[in-house]
């Protein structure tokens, strides 16, 4: 097998291991402690926040502002509307301010 | 699970409809990302077949960028694999969290479902499970739309990559942070939403500027989870949604 193809396959296996790993580990236990339960309950909030947080400060003020606009809109409206508003704000601000 | 939820699962057609509809917002972000990835991978020396193999088998955009980038620099294979593993480590937490919400999946369905557990798939499934029983019909129809779009526009990028204009003009270089932020606020009713948000954001930024990427994702996330674990009490009923 070609070296690059082999590398791709190993990376695919490593990725699948992470995607099923948490489930396989947890399913070995009969019951889950309430603290672990609480920690798992906030995974979407904690990880997605950690994913985005640096981009608030590593880009320009226009980019940071568009994230905040998207977040404020998300309090009231759907995901699609919030993303559209954040994106529109970014495009408008970029074309006038930058 | 109650009878109403069971009835909802048997109504597969509406589940499929919801899954397809639910995937629509993320397509706006996936389309340019997939196209750019195809173009970049070709530029780094991969063949079209290798680009498609990468996307079919790995299906995790951030780590694919890392792999292709390091490959182009002639970095040793084991370092590339470790980097891909590090970038993808957050998925361990995804599978731990969503696994217990897959009660209506068969074992085979679970093994297939975890292969497709990308960021938007995870977030959409969590949001779905907060209101209804997460059904295989919803999960796999959402996944099919995202997966097929992803592969199709990879091919487009690989074939016509040289024609791509500057992505900054349309703001598409910054769709993902906006998208993830909007997703996060969809979970604001959960117990401890604001403190977890603050802790994760704070630790993520510190780690980003000290240890460096990609560890800010796992460590920032872990900090928020630790906060939630520490402030949990046995009697408290956890809010869902």
Short mmCIF file of C-alpha atoms in Angstrom, two decimals:
data_model
loop_
_atom_site.label_atom_id
_atom_site.label_comp_id
_atom_site.label_asym_id
_atom_site.label_seq_id
_atom_site.Cartn_x
_atom_site.Cartn_y
_atom_site.Cartn_z
CA UNK A 1 0.00 0.00 0.00
CA UNK A 2 1.13 3.52 -0.79
CA UNK A 3 2.60 5.37 2.23
CA UNK A 4 0.14 8.27 2.09
CA UNK A 5 -2.82 5.89 1.90
CA UNK A 6 -1.49 4.00 4.92
CA UNK A 7 -1.14 7.26 6.87
CA UNK A 8 -4.71 8.23 5.97
CA UNK A 9 -6.01 4.85 7.19
CA UNK A 10 -4.11 5.12 10.51
CA UNK A 11 -5.48 8.64 11.05
CA UNK A 12 -8.98 7.35 10.29
CA UNK A 13 -8.54 4.57 12.88
CA UNK A 14 -7.27 7.09 15.47
CA UNK A 15 -10.27 9.33 14.78
CA UNK A 16 -12.76 6.46 15.10
CA UNK A 17 -11.09 5.45 18.37
CA UNK A 18 -11.83 8.91 19.82
CA UNK A 19 -15.40 8.84 18.51
CA UNK A 20 -16.32 5.51 20.06
CA UNK A 21 -13.87 5.55 22.99
CA UNK A 22 -15.94 7.55 25.45
CA UNK A 23 -18.95 5.32 24.87
CA UNK A 24 -16.96 2.08 25.23
CA UNK A 25 -15.39 3.24 28.50
CA UNK A 26 -18.69 4.42 30.01
CA UNK A 27 -20.69 1.36 28.95
CA UNK A 28 -18.44 -0.81 31.16
CA UNK A 29 -20.01 0.78 34.22
CA UNK A 30 -23.45 -0.19 35.48
CA UNK A 31 -24.37 3.16 36.98
CA UNK A 32 -22.92 6.61 36.59
CA UNK A 33 -22.00 8.81 39.57
CA UNK A 34 -24.04 12.02 39.81
CA UNK A 35 -20.92 14.17 39.40
CA UNK A 36 -19.94 12.38 36.20
CA UNK A 37 -23.54 12.70 35.06
CA UNK A 38 -23.42 16.47 35.67
CA UNK A 39 -20.08 16.75 33.85
CA UNK A 40 -21.41 14.87 30.80
CA UNK A 41 -24.53 17.01 30.79
CA UNK A 42 -22.45 20.14 30.14
CA UNK A 43 -20.16 18.63 27.46
CA UNK A 44 -21.79 20.54 24.57
CA UNK A 45 -21.52 23.85 26.46
CA UNK A 46 -17.98 23.28 27.75
CA UNK A 47 -16.34 21.87 24.61
CA UNK A 48 -18.02 24.13 22.05
CA UNK A 49 -17.17 27.17 24.20
CA UNK A 50 -13.55 26.06 24.53
CA UNK A 51 -13.42 25.52 20.77
CA UNK A 52 -14.53 29.09 20.01
CA UNK A 53 -13.11 31.16 22.90
CA UNK A 54 -9.63 31.95 21.50
CA UNK A 55 -11.07 33.19 18.20
CA UNK A 56 -12.75 36.01 20.13
CA UNK A 57 -9.31 37.49 20.86
CA UNK A 58 -7.14 36.16 18.01
CA UNK A 59 -9.05 38.00 15.28
CA UNK A 60 -10.00 41.66 14.88
CA UNK A 61 -12.66 43.62 16.83
CA UNK A 62 -15.05 43.19 13.90
CA UNK A 63 -14.87 39.39 14.20
CA UNK A 64 -15.32 39.49 18.00
CA UNK A 65 -18.33 41.77 17.63
CA UNK A 66 -19.96 39.43 15.09
CA UNK A 67 -19.63 36.53 17.58
CA UNK A 68 -21.39 38.60 20.26
CA UNK A 69 -24.13 39.65 17.84
CA UNK A 70 -24.70 35.99 16.89
CA UNK A 71 -24.83 35.06 20.60
CA UNK A 72 -27.34 37.80 21.50
CA UNK A 73 -29.63 36.86 18.61
CA UNK A 74 -29.42 33.19 19.69
CA UNK A 75 -31.16 34.13 22.97
CA UNK A 76 -34.39 34.78 21.10
CA UNK A 77 -34.21 33.22 17.64
CA UNK A 78 -33.33 29.96 15.89
CA UNK A 79 -29.86 28.69 15.09
CA UNK A 80 -30.20 29.56 11.41
CA UNK A 81 -31.33 33.14 12.15
CA UNK A 82 -28.52 33.68 14.65
CA UNK A 83 -25.82 32.44 12.28
CA UNK A 84 -27.26 34.55 9.46
CA UNK A 85 -27.31 37.68 11.66
CA UNK A 86 -23.77 37.16 12.91
CA UNK A 87 -22.54 36.55 9.38
CA UNK A 88 -24.39 39.52 7.89
CA UNK A 89 -23.01 41.76 10.64
CA UNK A 90 -19.50 40.52 9.86
CA UNK A 91 -19.80 41.06 6.11
CA UNK A 92 -21.29 44.55 6.55
CA UNK A 93 -18.71 45.60 9.15
CA UNK A 94 -15.85 44.23 7.06
CA UNK A 95 -16.90 46.10 3.96
CA UNK A 96 -17.37 49.44 5.78
CA UNK A 97 -14.89 49.41 8.63
CA UNK A 98 -11.88 47.43 7.47
CA UNK B 1 -38.87 7.32 27.78
CA UNK B 2 -42.69 7.53 27.68
CA UNK B 3 -45.28 6.30 25.21
CA UNK B 4 -45.49 9.65 23.43
CA UNK B 5 -41.77 9.53 22.72
CA UNK B 6 -42.02 5.93 21.52
CA UNK B 7 -44.77 6.95 19.12
CA UNK B 8 -42.55 9.74 17.83
CA UNK B 9 -39.81 7.26 16.96
CA UNK B 10 -42.11 5.02 14.98
CA UNK B 11 -43.14 8.04 12.91
CA UNK B 12 -39.91 7.64 10.96
CA UNK B 13 -40.79 9.83 8.04
CA UNK B 14 -41.11 12.97 10.12
CA UNK B 15 -37.90 12.00 11.90
CA UNK B 16 -36.09 11.86 8.56
CA UNK B 17 -37.63 15.18 7.55
CA UNK B 18 -36.45 16.79 10.78
CA UNK B 19 -32.97 15.35 10.33
CA UNK B 20 -32.63 16.70 6.79
CA UNK B 21 -34.05 20.09 7.81
CA UNK B 22 -31.85 20.25 10.88
CA UNK B 23 -28.74 19.83 8.73
CA UNK B 24 -29.54 22.82 6.51
CA UNK B 25 -27.94 25.62 8.61
CA UNK B 26 -24.58 23.83 8.84
CA UNK B 27 -24.42 23.25 5.08
CA UNK B 28 -23.71 26.97 4.62
CA UNK B 29 -20.53 26.44 6.64
CA UNK B 30 -19.62 23.02 5.25
CA UNK B 31 -19.85 23.97 1.59
CA UNK B 32 -16.97 26.48 1.59
CA UNK B 33 -14.93 24.48 4.13
CA UNK B 34 -15.17 21.32 2.07
CA UNK B 35 -14.26 23.15 -1.13
CA UNK B 36 -11.26 24.85 0.46
CA UNK B 37 -10.08 21.57 2.00
CA UNK B 38 -10.18 19.84 -1.39
CA UNK B 39 -8.16 22.64 -2.94
CA UNK B 40 -5.58 22.79 -0.11
CA UNK B 41 -5.05 19.01 -0.10
CA UNK B 42 -4.35 18.98 -3.83
CA UNK B 43 -1.93 21.86 -3.36
CA UNK B 44 -0.09 19.81 -0.69
CA UNK B 45 0.46 16.99 -3.16
CA UNK B 46 -2.43 14.58 -2.55
CA UNK B 47 -4.18 12.98 -5.52
CA UNK B 48 -7.93 13.41 -5.97
CA UNK B 49 -8.44 9.78 -4.89
CA UNK B 50 -6.41 10.41 -1.71
CA UNK B 51 -8.37 13.59 -0.92
CA UNK B 52 -11.63 11.65 -1.16
CA UNK B 53 -10.24 8.72 0.84
CA UNK B 54 -9.22 11.18 3.59
CA UNK B 55 -12.71 12.66 3.77
CA UNK B 56 -14.54 9.34 3.48
CA UNK B 57 -12.50 7.62 6.19
CA UNK B 58 -11.53 10.36 8.67
CA UNK B 59 -14.48 12.79 8.28
CA UNK B 60 -13.17 15.34 10.80
CA UNK B 61 -12.28 18.58 9.09
CA UNK B 62 -9.90 20.21 11.59
CA UNK B 63 -7.74 17.10 11.93
CA UNK B 64 -7.73 16.59 8.15
CA UNK B 65 -6.26 20.06 7.72
CA UNK B 66 -3.62 19.19 10.31
CA UNK B 67 -2.78 15.90 8.60
CA UNK B 68 -2.48 17.41 5.14
CA UNK B 69 -0.46 20.36 6.42
CA UNK B 70 2.06 18.19 8.32
CA UNK B 71 2.28 15.74 5.43
CA UNK B 72 3.28 18.59 3.13
CA UNK B 73 6.09 19.49 5.55
CA UNK B 74 7.52 15.96 5.59
CA UNK B 75 6.90 15.42 9.35
CA UNK B 76 7.33 11.81 10.68
CA UNK B 77 4.20 9.66 10.48
CA UNK B 78 3.85 9.01 14.23
CA UNK B 79 3.86 12.76 14.98
CA UNK B 80 1.14 13.29 12.37
CA UNK B 81 -0.98 10.52 13.90
CA UNK B 82 -0.49 11.91 17.43
CA UNK B 83 -1.49 15.38 16.24
CA UNK B 84 -4.64 14.04 14.58
CA UNK B 85 -5.47 12.15 17.78
CA UNK B 86 -4.94 15.30 19.88
CA UNK B 87 -7.13 17.44 17.62
CA UNK B 88 -9.85 14.78 17.73
CA UNK B 89 -9.64 14.04 21.44
CA UNK B 90 -12.81 16.04 22.23
CA UNK B 91 -14.80 13.28 20.49
CA UNK B 92 -14.12 10.97 23.45
CA UNK B 93 -16.28 13.31 25.52
CA UNK B 94 -18.90 13.55 22.77
CA UNK B 95 -19.30 9.77 22.61
CA UNK B 96 -19.44 9.46 26.39
CA UNK B 97 -22.16 12.11 26.57
CA UNK B 98 -24.33 11.10 23.61
CA UNK B 99 -23.92 7.32 24.05
CA UNK B 100 -26.45 7.17 26.88
CA UNK B 101 -28.99 9.04 24.74
CA UNK B 102 -28.91 6.38 22.02
CA UNK B 103 -31.31 3.96 23.79
CA UNK B 104 -33.29 3.37 20.58
CA UNK B 105 -30.19 2.42 18.54
CA UNK B 106 -29.14 -1.19 17.91
CA UNK B 107 -25.50 -2.09 18.56
CA UNK B 108 -24.65 -2.02 14.86
CA UNK B 109 -26.38 1.37 14.51
CA UNK B 110 -24.34 2.70 17.42
CA UNK B 111 -21.06 1.58 15.86
CA UNK B 112 -22.01 3.30 12.62
CA UNK B 113 -23.34 6.37 14.41
CA UNK B 114 -20.07 6.96 16.29
CA UNK B 115 -18.16 6.95 13.00
CA UNK B 116 -20.26 9.96 11.94
CA UNK B 117 -20.02 11.86 15.26
CA UNK B 118 -18.62 15.16 13.95
CA UNK B 119 -19.09 18.46 15.86
CA UNK B 120 -22.38 19.55 14.22
CA UNK B 121 -23.71 15.98 14.42
CA UNK B 122 -23.00 15.89 18.14
CA UNK B 123 -24.49 19.31 18.83
CA UNK B 124 -27.62 18.58 16.79
CA UNK B 125 -28.07 15.21 18.51
CA UNK B 126 -27.73 16.75 21.98
CA UNK B 127 -30.26 19.44 21.07
CA UNK B 128 -32.63 16.80 19.70
CA UNK B 129 -32.24 14.53 22.74
CA UNK B 130 -33.13 17.45 25.02
CA UNK B 131 -36.69 17.58 23.61
CA UNK B 132 -37.37 14.13 22.20
CA UNK B 133 -35.96 10.64 22.04
CA UNK B 134 -32.98 10.67 19.67
CA UNK B 135 -33.95 8.28 16.85
CA UNK B 136 -31.67 6.49 14.37
CA UNK B 137 -33.83 7.94 11.56
CA UNK B 138 -33.10 11.50 12.69
CA UNK B 139 -29.44 10.83 13.39
CA UNK B 140 -28.62 9.10 10.11
CA UNK B 141 -30.61 11.41 7.86
CA UNK B 142 -28.83 14.41 9.39
CA UNK B 143 -25.50 12.58 8.94
CA UNK B 144 -26.24 11.59 5.34
CA UNK B 145 -26.94 15.17 4.28
CA UNK B 146 -23.76 16.48 5.93
CA UNK B 147 -21.54 13.58 4.79
CA UNK B 148 -22.65 13.66 1.15
CA UNK B 149 -22.36 17.47 0.94
CA UNK B 150 -18.92 17.28 2.54
CA UNK B 151 -17.66 14.70 0.01
CA UNK B 152 -19.24 16.37 -3.00
CA UNK B 153 -17.68 19.76 -2.30
CA UNK B 154 -14.32 18.16 -1.46
CA UNK B 155 -14.34 16.84 -5.01
CA UNK B 156 -15.39 20.24 -6.35
CA UNK B 157 -12.51 21.89 -4.49
CA UNK B 158 -10.02 19.24 -5.59
CA UNK B 159 -11.03 19.63 -9.24
CA UNK B 160 -11.57 23.40 -9.44
CA UNK B 161 -9.61 24.65 -6.42
CA UNK B 162 -7.49 27.06 -8.41
CA UNK B 163 -10.62 29.06 -9.26
CA UNK B 164 -11.54 29.86 -5.63
CA UNK B 165 -11.65 33.52 -4.72
CA UNK B 166 -10.56 35.00 -1.41
CA UNK B 167 -12.96 33.46 1.16
CA UNK B 168 -12.72 36.51 3.46
CA UNK B 169 -14.91 38.59 1.15
CA UNK B 170 -18.01 36.61 2.09
CA UNK B 171 -17.06 36.12 5.71
CA UNK B 172 -17.01 32.35 5.22
CA UNK B 173 -13.64 32.07 6.94
CA UNK B 174 -15.43 32.99 10.18
CA UNK B 175 -18.72 31.08 9.88
CA UNK B 176 -17.65 28.29 12.22
CA UNK B 177 -16.95 30.40 15.33
CA UNK B 178 -20.30 32.18 14.84
CA UNK B 179 -22.06 28.86 14.25
CA UNK B 180 -20.58 27.20 17.36
CA UNK B 181 -21.41 30.23 19.49
CA UNK B 182 -25.04 30.16 18.38
CA UNK B 183 -25.11 26.41 19.11
CA UNK B 184 -23.75 26.93 22.64
CA UNK B 185 -26.52 29.42 23.47
CA UNK B 186 -29.08 26.84 22.41
CA UNK B 187 -28.13 24.97 25.62
CA UNK B 188 -28.63 27.97 27.91
CA UNK B 189 -31.46 26.31 29.87
CA UNK B 190 -29.12 23.62 31.22
CA UNK B 191 -28.02 23.67 34.84
CA UNK B 192 -24.91 25.79 35.33
CA UNK B 193 -24.91 27.20 31.80
CA UNK B 194 -23.28 30.58 32.52
CA UNK B 195 -20.64 29.48 35.04
CA UNK B 196 -19.61 26.56 32.78
CA UNK B 197 -19.43 28.92 29.81
CA UNK B 198 -17.24 31.38 31.73
CA UNK B 199 -14.92 28.71 33.17
CA UNK B 200 -14.45 26.95 29.82
CA UNK B 201 -13.88 30.19 27.90
CA UNK B 202 -11.39 31.46 30.48
CA UNK B 203 -9.34 28.24 30.74
CA UNK B 204 -9.47 27.70 26.97
CA UNK B 205 -7.92 31.13 26.35
CA UNK B 206 -5.21 30.63 28.98
CA UNK B 207 -4.28 27.21 27.57
CA UNK B 208 -4.36 28.53 24.01
CA UNK B 209 -1.74 31.18 24.83
CA UNK B 210 0.41 28.98 27.11
CA UNK B 211 0.30 25.27 26.17
CA UNK B 212 -1.06 26.00 22.71
CA UNK B 213 -3.57 24.53 20.26
CA UNK B 214 -5.31 22.02 20.15
CA UNK B 215 -5.16 21.47 23.92
CA UNK B 216 -7.35 24.52 24.63
CA UNK B 217 -10.33 22.50 23.37
CA UNK B 218 -9.94 19.49 25.66
CA UNK B 219 -8.55 21.33 28.71
CA UNK B 220 -10.98 24.27 28.45
CA UNK B 221 -13.84 21.79 28.07
CA UNK B 222 -12.58 19.66 30.95
CA UNK B 223 -12.46 22.73 33.22
CA UNK B 224 -16.14 23.47 32.57
CA UNK B 225 -17.01 19.82 33.17
CA UNK B 226 -15.04 19.80 36.42
CA UNK B 227 -16.96 22.85 37.57
CA UNK B 228 -20.25 21.08 36.80
CA UNK B 229 -19.10 17.92 38.62
CA UNK B 230 -17.93 19.88 41.66
CA UNK B 231 -21.16 21.85 41.96
CA UNK B 232 -23.44 18.85 41.49
CA UNK B 233 -25.34 17.38 44.42
CA UNK B 234 -26.88 13.89 44.50
CA UNK B 235 -30.44 15.07 45.13
CA UNK B 236 -30.49 17.72 42.45
CA UNK B 237 -32.47 16.93 39.32
CA UNK B 238 -30.39 17.85 36.30
CA UNK B 239 -32.08 20.23 33.91
CA UNK B 240 -32.18 18.96 30.36
CA UNK B 241 -32.33 21.25 27.41
#
